[in-house]
Coordinates of C-alpha atoms and ligand atoms in Angstrom, one line a residue:
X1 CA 0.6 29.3 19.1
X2 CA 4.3 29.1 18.4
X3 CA 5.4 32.0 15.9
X4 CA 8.8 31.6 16.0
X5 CA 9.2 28.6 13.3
X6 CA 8.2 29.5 9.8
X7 CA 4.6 29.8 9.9
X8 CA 2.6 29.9 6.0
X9 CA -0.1 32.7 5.5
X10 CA -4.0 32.3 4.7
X11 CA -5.0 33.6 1.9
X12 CA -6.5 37.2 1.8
X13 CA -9.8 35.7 0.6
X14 CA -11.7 33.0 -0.1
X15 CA -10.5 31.7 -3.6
X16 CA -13.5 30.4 -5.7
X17 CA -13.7 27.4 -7.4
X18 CA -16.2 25.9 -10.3
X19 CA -16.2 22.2 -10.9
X20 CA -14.9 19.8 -13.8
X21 CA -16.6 18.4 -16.4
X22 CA -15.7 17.0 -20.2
X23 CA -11.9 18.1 -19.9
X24 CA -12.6 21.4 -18.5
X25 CA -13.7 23.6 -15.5
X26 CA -17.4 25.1 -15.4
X27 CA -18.1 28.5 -14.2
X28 CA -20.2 28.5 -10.4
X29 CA -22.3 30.9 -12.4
X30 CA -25.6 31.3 -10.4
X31 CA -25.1 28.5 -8.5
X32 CA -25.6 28.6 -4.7
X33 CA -21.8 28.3 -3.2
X34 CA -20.5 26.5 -0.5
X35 CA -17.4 28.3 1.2
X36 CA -15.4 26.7 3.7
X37 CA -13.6 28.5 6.8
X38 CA -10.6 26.6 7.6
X39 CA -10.7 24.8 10.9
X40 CA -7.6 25.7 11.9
X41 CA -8.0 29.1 11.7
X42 CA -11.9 29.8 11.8
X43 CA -11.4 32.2 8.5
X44 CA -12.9 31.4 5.2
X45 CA -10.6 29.8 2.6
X46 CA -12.7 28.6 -0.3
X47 CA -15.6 28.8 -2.5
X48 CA -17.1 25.5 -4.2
X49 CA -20.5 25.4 -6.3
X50 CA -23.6 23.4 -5.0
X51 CA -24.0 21.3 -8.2
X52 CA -27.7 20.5 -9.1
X53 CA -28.8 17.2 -10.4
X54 CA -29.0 18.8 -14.1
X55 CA -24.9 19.1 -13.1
X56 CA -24.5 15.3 -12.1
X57 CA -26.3 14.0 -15.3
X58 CA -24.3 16.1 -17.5
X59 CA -21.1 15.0 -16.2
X60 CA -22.2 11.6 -15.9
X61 CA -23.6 11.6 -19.6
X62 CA -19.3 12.9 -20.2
X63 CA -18.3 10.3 -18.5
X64 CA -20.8 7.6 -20.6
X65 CA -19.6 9.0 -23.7
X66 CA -16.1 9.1 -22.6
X67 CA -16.5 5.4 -21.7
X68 CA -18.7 4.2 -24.6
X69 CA -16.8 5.8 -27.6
X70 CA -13.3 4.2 -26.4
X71 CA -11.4 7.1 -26.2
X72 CA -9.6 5.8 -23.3
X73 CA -10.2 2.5 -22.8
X74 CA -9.5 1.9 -26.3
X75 CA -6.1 3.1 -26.2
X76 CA -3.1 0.5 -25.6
X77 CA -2.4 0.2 -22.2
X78 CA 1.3 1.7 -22.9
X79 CA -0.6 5.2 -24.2
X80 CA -2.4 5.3 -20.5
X81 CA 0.7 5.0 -18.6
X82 CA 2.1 7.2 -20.4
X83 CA -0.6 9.9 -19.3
X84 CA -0.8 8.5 -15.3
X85 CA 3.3 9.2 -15.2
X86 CA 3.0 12.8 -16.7
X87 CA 0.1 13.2 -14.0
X88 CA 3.0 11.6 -11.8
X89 CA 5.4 14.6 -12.4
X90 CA 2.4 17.5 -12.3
X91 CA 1.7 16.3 -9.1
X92 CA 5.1 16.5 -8.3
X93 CA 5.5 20.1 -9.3
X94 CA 2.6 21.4 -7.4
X95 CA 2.8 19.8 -3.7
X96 CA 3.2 23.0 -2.5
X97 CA -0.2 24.1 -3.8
X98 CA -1.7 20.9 -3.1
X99 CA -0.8 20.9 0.4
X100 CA -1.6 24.2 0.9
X101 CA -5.3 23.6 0.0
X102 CA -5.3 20.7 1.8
X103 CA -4.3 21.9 4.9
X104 CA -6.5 24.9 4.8
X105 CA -9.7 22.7 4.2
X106 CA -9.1 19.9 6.1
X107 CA -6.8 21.5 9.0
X108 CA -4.3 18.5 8.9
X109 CA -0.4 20.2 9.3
X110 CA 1.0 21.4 6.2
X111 CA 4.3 19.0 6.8
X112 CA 1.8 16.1 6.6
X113 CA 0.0 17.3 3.5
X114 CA 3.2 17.6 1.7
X115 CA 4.0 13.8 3.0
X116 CA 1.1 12.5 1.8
X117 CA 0.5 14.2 -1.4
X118 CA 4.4 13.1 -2.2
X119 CA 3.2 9.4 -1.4
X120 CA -0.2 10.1 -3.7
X121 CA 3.3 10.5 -6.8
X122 CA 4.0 7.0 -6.2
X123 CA 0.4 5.8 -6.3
X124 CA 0.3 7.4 -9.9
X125 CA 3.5 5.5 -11.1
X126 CA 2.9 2.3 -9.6
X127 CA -0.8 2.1 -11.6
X128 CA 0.8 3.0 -14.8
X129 CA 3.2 0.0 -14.9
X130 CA 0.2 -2.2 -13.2
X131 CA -2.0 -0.8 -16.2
X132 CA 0.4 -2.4 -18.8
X133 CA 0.6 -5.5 -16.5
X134 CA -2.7 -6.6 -16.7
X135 CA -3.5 -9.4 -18.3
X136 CA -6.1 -12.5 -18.9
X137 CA -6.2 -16.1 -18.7
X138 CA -5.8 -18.8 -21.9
X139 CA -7.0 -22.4 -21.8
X140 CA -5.4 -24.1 -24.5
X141 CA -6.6 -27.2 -23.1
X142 CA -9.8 -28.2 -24.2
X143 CA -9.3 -30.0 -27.5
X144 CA -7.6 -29.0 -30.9
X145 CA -11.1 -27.4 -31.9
X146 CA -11.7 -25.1 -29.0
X147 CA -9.9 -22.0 -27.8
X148 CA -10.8 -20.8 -24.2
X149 CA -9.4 -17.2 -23.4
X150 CA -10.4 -15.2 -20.6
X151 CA -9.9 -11.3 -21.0
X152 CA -10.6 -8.2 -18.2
X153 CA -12.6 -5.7 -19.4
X154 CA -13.1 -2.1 -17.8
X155 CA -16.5 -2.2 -15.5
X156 CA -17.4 1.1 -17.0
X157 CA -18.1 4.5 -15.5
X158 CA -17.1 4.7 -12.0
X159 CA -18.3 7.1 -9.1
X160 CA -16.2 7.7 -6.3
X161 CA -17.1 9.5 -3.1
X162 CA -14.4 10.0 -0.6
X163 CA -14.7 11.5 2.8
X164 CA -12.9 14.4 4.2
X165 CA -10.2 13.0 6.7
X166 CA -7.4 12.0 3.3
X167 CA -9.5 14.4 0.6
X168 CA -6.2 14.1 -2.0
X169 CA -4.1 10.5 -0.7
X170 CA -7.8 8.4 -0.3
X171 CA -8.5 9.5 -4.0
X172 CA -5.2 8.8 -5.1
X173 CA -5.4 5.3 -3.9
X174 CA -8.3 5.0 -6.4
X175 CA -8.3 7.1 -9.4
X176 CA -5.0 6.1 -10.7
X177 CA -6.3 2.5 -10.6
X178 CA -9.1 3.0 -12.0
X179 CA -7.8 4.7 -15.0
X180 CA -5.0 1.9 -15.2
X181 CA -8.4 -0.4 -15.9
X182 CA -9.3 1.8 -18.6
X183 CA -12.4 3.2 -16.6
X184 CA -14.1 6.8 -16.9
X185 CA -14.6 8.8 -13.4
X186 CA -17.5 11.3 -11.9
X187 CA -16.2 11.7 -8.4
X188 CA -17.3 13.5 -5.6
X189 CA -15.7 14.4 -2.4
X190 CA -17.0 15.9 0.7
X191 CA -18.5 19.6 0.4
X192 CA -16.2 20.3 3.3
X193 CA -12.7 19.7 1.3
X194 CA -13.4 19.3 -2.7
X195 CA -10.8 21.6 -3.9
X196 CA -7.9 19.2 -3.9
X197 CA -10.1 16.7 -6.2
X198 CA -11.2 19.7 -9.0
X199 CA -7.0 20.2 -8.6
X200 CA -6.5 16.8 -9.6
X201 CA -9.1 16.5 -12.7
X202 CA -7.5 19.8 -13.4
X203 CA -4.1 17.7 -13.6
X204 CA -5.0 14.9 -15.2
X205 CA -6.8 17.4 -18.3
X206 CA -2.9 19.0 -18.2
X207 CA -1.4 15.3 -18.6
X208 CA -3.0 14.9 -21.7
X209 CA -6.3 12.7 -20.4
X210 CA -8.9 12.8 -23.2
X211 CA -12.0 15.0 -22.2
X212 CA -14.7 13.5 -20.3
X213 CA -12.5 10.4 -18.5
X214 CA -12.2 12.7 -15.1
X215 CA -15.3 14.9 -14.2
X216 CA -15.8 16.1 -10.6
X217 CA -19.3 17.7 -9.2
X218 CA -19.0 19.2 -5.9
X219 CA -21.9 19.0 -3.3
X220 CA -23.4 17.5 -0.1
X221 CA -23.7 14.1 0.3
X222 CA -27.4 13.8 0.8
X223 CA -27.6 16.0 -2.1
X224 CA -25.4 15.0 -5.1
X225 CA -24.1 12.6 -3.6
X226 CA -27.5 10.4 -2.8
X227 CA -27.9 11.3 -6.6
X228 CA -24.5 9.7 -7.6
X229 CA -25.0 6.6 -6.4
X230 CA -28.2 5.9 -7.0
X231 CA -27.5 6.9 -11.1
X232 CA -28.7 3.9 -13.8
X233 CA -25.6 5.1 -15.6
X234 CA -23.1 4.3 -12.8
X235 CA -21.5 1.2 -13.1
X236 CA -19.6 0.8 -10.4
X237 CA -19.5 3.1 -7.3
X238 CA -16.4 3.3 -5.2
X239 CA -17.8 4.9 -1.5
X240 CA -15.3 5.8 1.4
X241 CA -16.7 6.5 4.7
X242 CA -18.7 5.5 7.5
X243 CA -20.5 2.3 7.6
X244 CA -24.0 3.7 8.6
X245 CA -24.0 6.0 4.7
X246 CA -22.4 2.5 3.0
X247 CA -25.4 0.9 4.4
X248 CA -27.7 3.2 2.3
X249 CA -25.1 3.0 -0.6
X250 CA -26.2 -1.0 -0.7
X251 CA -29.4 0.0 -0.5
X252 CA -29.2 2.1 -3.5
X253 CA -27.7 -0.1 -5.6
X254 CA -30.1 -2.9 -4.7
X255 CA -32.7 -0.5 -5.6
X256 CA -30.8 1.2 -8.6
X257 CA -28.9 -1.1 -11.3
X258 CA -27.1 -3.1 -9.0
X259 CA -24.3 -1.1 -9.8
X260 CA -20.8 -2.7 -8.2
X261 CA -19.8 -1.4 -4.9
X262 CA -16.5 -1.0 -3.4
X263 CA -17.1 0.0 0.6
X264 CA -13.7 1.5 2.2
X265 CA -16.0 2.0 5.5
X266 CA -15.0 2.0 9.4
X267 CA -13.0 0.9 12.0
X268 CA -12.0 0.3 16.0
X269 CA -8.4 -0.9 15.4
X270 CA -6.9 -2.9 18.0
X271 CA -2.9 -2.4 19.1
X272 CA -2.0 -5.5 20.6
X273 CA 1.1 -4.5 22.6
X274 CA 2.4 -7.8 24.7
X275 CA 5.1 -7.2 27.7
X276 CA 8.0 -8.5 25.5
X277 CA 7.6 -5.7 22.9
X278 CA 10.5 -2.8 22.7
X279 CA 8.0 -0.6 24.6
X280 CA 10.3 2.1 24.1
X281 CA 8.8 1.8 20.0
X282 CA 5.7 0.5 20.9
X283 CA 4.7 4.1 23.0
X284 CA 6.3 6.0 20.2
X285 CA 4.1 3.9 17.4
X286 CA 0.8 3.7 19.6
X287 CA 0.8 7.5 20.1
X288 CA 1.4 8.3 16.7
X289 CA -1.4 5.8 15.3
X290 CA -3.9 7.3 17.4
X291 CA -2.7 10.8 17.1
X292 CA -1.9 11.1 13.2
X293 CA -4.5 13.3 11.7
X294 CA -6.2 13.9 14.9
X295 CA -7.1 10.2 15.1
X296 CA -9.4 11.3 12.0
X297 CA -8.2 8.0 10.3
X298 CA -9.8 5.2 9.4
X299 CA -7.2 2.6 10.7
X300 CA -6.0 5.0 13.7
X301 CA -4.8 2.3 16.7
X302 CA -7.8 3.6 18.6
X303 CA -8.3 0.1 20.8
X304 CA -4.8 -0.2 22.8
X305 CA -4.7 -4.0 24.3
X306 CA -1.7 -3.6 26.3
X307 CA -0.5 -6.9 28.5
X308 CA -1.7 -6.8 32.4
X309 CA 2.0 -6.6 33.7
X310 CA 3.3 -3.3 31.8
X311 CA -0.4 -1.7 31.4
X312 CA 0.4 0.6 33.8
X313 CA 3.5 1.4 32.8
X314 CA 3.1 2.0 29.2
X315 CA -0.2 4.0 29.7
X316 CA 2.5 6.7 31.1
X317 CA 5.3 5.8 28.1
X318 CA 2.4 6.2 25.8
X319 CA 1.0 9.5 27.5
X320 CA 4.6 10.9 27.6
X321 CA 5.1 11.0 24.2
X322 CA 1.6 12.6 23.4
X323 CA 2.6 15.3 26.0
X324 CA 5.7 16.0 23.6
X325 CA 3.5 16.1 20.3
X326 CA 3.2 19.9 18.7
X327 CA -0.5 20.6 18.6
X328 CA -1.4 24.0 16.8
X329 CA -1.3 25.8 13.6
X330 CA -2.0 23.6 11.0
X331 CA 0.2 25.8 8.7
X332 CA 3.1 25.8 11.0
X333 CA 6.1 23.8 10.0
X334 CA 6.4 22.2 12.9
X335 CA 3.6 21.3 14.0
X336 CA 2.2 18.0 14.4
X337 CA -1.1 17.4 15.2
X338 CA -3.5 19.7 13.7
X339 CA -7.3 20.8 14.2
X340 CA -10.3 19.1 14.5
X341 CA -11.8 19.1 10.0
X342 CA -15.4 20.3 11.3
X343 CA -17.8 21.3 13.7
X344 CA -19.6 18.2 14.1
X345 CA -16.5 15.8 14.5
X346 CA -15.2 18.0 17.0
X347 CA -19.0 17.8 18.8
X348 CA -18.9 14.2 18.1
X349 CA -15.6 13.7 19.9
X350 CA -16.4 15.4 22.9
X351 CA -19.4 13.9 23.4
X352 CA -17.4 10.5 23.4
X353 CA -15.0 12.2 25.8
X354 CA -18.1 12.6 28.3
X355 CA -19.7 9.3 27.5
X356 CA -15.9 7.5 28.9
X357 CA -16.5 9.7 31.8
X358 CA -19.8 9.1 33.0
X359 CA -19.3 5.1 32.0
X360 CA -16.5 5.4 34.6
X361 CA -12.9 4.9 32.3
X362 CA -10.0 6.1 34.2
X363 CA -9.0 9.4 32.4
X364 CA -4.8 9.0 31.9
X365 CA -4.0 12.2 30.2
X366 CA -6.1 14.6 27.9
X367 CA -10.2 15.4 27.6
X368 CA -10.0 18.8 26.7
X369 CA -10.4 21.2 23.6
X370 CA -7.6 23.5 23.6
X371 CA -8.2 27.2 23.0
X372 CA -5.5 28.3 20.7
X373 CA -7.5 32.1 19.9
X374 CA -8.7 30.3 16.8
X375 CA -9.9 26.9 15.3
X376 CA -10.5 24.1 17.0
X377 CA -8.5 21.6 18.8
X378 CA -8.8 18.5 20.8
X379 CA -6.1 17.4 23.3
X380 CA -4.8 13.6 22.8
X381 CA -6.5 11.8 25.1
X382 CA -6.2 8.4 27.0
X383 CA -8.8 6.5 29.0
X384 CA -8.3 3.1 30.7
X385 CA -11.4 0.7 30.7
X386 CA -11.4 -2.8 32.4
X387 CA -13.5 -4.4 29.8
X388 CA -15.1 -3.9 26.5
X389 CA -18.4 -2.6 27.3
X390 CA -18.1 0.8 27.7
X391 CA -19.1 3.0 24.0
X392 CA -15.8 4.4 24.2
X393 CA -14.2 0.8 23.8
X394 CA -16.7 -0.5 20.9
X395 CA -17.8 2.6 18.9
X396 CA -15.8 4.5 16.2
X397 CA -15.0 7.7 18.1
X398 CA -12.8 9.0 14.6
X399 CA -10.5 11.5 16.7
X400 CA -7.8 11.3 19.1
X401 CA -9.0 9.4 21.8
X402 CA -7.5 6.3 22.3
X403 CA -9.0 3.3 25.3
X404 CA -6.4 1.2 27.0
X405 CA -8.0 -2.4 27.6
X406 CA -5.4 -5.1 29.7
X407 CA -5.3 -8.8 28.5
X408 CA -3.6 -11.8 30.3
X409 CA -3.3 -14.1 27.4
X410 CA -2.7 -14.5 24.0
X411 CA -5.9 -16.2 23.1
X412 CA -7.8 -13.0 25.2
X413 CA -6.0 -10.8 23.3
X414 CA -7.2 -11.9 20.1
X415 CA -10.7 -12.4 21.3
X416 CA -10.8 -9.1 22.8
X417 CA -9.3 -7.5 19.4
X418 CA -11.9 -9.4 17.5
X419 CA -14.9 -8.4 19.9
X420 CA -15.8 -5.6 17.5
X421 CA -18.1 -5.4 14.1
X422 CA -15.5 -4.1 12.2
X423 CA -12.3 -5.7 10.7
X424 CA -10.1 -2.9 8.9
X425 CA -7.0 -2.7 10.7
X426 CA -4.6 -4.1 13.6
X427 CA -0.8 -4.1 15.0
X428 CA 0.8 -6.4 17.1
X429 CA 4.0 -5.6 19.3
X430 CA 6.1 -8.1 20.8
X431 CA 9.6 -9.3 19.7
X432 CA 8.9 -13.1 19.7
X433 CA 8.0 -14.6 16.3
X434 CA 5.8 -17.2 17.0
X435 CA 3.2 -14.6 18.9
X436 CA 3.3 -12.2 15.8
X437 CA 2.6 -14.5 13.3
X438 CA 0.1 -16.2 15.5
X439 CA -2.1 -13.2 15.9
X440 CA -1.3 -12.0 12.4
X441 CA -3.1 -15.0 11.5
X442 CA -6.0 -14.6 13.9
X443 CA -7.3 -11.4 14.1
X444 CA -9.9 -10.3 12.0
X445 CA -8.2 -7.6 9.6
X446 CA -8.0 -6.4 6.0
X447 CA -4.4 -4.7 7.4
X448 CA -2.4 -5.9 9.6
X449 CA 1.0 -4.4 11.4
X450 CA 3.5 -6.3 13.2
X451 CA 6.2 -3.6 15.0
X452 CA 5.0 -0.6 13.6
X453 CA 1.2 1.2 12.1
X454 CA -0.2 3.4 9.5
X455 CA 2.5 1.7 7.1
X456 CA 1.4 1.4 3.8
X457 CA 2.2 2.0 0.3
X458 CA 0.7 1.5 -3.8
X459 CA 2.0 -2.4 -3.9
X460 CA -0.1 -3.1 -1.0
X461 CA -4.3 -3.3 -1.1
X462 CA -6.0 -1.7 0.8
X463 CA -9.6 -2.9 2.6
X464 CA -11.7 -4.1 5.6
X465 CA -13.1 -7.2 6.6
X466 CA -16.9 -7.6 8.4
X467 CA -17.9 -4.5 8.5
X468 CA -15.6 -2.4 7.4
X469 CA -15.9 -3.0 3.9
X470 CA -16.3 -4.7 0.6
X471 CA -13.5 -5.1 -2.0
X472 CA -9.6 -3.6 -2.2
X473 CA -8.3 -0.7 -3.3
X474 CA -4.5 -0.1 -4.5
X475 CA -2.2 -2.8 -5.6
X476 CA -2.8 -4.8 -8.4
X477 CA -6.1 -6.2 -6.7
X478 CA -6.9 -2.2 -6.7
X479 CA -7.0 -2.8 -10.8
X480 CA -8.6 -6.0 -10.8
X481 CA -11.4 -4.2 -9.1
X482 CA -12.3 -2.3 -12.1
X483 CA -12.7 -4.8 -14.2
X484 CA -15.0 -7.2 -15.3
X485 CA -14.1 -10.6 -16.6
X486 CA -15.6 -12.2 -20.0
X487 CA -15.1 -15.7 -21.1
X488 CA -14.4 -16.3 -25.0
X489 CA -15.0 -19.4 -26.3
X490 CA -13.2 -20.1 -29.8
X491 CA -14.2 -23.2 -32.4
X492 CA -11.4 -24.2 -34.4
X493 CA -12.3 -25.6 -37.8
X494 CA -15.0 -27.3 -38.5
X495 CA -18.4 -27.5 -36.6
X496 CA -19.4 -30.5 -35.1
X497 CA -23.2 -30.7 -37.3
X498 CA -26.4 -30.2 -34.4
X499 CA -28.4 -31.1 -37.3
X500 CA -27.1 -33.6 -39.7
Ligands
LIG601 P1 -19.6 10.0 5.7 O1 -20.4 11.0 6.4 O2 -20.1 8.6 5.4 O3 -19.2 10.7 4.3 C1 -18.4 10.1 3.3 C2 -18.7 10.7 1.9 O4 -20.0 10.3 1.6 C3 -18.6 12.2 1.8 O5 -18.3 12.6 0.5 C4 -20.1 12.6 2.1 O6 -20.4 13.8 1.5 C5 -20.8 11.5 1.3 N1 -22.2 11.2 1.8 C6 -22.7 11.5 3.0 N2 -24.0 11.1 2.9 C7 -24.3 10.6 1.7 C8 -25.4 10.0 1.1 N3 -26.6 9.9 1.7 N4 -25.3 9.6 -0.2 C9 -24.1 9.7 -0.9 N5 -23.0 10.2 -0.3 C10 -23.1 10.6 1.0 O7 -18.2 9.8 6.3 P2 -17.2 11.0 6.9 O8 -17.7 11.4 8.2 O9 -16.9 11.9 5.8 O10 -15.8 10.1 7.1 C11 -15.6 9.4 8.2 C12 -15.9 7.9 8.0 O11 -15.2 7.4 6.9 C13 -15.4 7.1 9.2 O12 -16.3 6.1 9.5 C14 -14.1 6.5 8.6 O13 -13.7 5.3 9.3 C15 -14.5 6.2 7.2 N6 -13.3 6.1 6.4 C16 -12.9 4.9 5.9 C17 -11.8 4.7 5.2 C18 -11.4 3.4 4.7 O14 -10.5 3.3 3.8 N7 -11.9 2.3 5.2 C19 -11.0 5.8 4.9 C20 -11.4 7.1 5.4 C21 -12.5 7.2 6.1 P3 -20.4 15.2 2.4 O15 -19.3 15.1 3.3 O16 -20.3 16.3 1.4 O17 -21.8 15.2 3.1

């Protein structure tokens, strides 16, 4: 690794966390622990409880009361902005720490953390002023005896369960929205990076949210999480992962209360990059969309549909710029793509390496793990496959391994980038209009890039179509999600007699 640019240090020890209920931390006490060694480094970073069942109910019973007795949702909408922009400005102060934790847990460079937990400021601000925007309907047109007004209620108590990849910017993109909506929270990240969402409750308690309206139980997913979404008291479960758990969260609320879901679930993103495009860009975009967060990443470009004349060519542009890419130290200032977040994912990952092999891809650059004397690393990789049938073109690999696939025409482009179950994300490169828009229009895509990837910000929802989910977070749609609509009918004056 390279020591000469400021590197940050580990900690000496693990630091030990409890988890957040009604306004406040609780002790681990007896609990059985979880700790976490960083993947970057192989060392052991933090300690979180194993929360029982007894742990869930009680902070879902906080949450319920929180809810029920109106503390929050009761308050004018002005009074919860006011409390999601001094959350704004804590989270401000403490990146640094933020960061910190999150690169240690998750192994994603520290210069990225810091990025994304600045963006996760904005998220905060934009929901308080969408807070005080929402609004109902009025029909003032049904008579001069009848009043039709249509108001949004909060849904209730909301779960949330986000997946390691984004621990701190993924629950950002909800929680501030669903407060906005005047909702209560039990949320539960991944066991393998929960200390940057017990930060955040933590936060929120400081920024003057009433007890109870944030409570965080730390866990597996087959433990307390299974539990959490299959809770009578859950009204609405936001779940963020891979489409083979959302399956069972359907299930479970099917089985449950029929609680509402919102699915943020997979993807195989297609980059449609046609000859015309500034390839010079293109490479430079393509390489960082598969390679940003180790291709860990929901809507990495991980499907490159390149145009049969300059397939060839931009393979090499695209592998040249991965070359340059700093892999290493995730706590190293300038590095830029960091470890693999955990044992399995990197297993995973190889395992598709092999698979591209043995189904005969042409390997461009990459396929190995790197030894860096500690954590664990995967090379960016490229294969080149003639068609769509090998598992590396089709399947969600979720790291940095991206397939090259060559189209002649528009029309197979398109086809080819919707030849997939999922629906989450895609870019287009070219520099004529009339092809952008055209495939903008026809592929398949809750997200779609033209020129660039990975943009995003608060204004702008975010979801999947087919399979890769149901609903939108973020934006004001992200509000609207957490609410639930009534109709009020109003007489004016005097009944109309049933019975004379
Ligand atoms: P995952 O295994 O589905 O886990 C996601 C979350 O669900 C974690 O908190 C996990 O807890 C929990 N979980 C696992 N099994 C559960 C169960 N039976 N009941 C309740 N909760 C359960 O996914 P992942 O491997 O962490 O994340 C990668 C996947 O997420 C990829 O498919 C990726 O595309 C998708 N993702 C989608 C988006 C989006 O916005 N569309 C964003 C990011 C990631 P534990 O980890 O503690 O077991």
């Amino acid at each position: 690794m390279d020591k000469s640019s400021h590197v940050l240090t580990l900690p000496s020890e693990p630091r030990e966390f409890g988890f957040y209920m009604d306004g406040d931390w609780v002790a681990a006490g007896e609990r059985e622990m979880f700790e976490r060694a960083s993947p970057g480094h192989g060392v052991p970073v933090t300690r979180t409880p194993r929360c029982t069942e007894d742990d869930l109910n009680a902070a879902v019973a906080s949450a319920r009361t929180a809810f029920d007795d109106r503390r929050w949702s009761g308050l004018s909408a002005a009074d919860r902005s006011a409390v999601l922009l001094k959350a704004a400005e804590l989270i401000r102060e403490r990146i640094e720490e933020i960061a910190y934790w999150e690169t240690l847990e998750n192994g994603k460079p520290i210069a990225q953390a810091r990025a994304e937990v600045s963006g996760c400021v904005g998220m905060f601000e934009y929901a308080a002023g969408l807070g005080r925007a929402l609004h109902g309907e009025t029909y003032n047109n049904s008579g001069d005896n009848a009043l039709g007004v249509v108001t949004r209620e909060p849904i209730g108590v909301v779960g949330v369960i986000t997946p390691w990849n984004f621990p701190f910017l993924i629950l950002c993109e909800r929680v501030p929205y669903i407060l906005a909506a005047g909702c209560t929270i039990v949320a539960k990240p991944s066991e393998v990076t929960s200390v940057t969402t017990l930060l955040l409750a933590e936060i929120l308690s400081q920024a003057g949210l009433p007890d109870g309206v944030m409570n965080v139980v730390t866990g597996s997913g087959r433990t307390v999480g299974q539990k959490l979404l299959e809770h009578m008291d859950i009204d609405m479960l936001s779940f963020t992962g891979s489409t083979s758990v959302g399956r069972s969260v359907v299930e479970a609320s099917g089985r449950t209360n029929f609680k509402k879901l919102g699915l943020e679930l997979g993807g195989k993103n297609p980059q449609i990059v046609f000859a015309d495009a500034d390839l010079e860009d293109a490479a430079d975009g393509v390489a960082f969309g598969i390679a940003f967060n180790t291709g860990q990443c929901c809507v990495s470009g991980s499907r490159l549909l390149v145009e049969r004349s300059v397939v060839e060519e931009f393979s090499r542009m695209v592998a040249d710029k991965l070359s340059k890419a700093k892999i290493g130290d995730p706590l190293d200032e300038t590095t830029q793509i960091g470890a693999i977040t955990t044992d399995a994912q990197n297993s995973t990952i190889m395992s598709y390496i092999s698979k591209g092999q043995e189904d005969g891809a042409h390997l461009v650059c990459g396929g190995k793990q790197l030894d860096l004397g500690q954590g664990q690393y995967i090379e960016p990789t490229i294969f080149t496959c003639d068609s769509m049938d090998s598992a590396i073109a089709r399947e969600e690999i979720f790291g940095p391994v991206l397939t090259v696939i060559p189209f002649d025409t528009m029309d197979q482009a398109i086809a080819v980038a919707n030849d997939t179950e999922y629906g989450l994300a895609a870019s287009v490169w070219t520099k004529n209009i009339d092809k952008a828009l055209t495939v903008s229009r026809q592929v398949k895509a809750g997200r779609f890039w033209v020129n660039t990837t990975l943009a995003g910000g608060p204004e702008l929802p975010i979801g999947g179509f087919k399979q890769s989910g149901w609903g939108r977070e973020a934006g004001m749609h992200g509000v609207e999600e957490y609410t639930q609509i009534k109709s009020v009918h109003i007489e004016i004056g005097k009944r109309t007699p049933w019975v004379e």
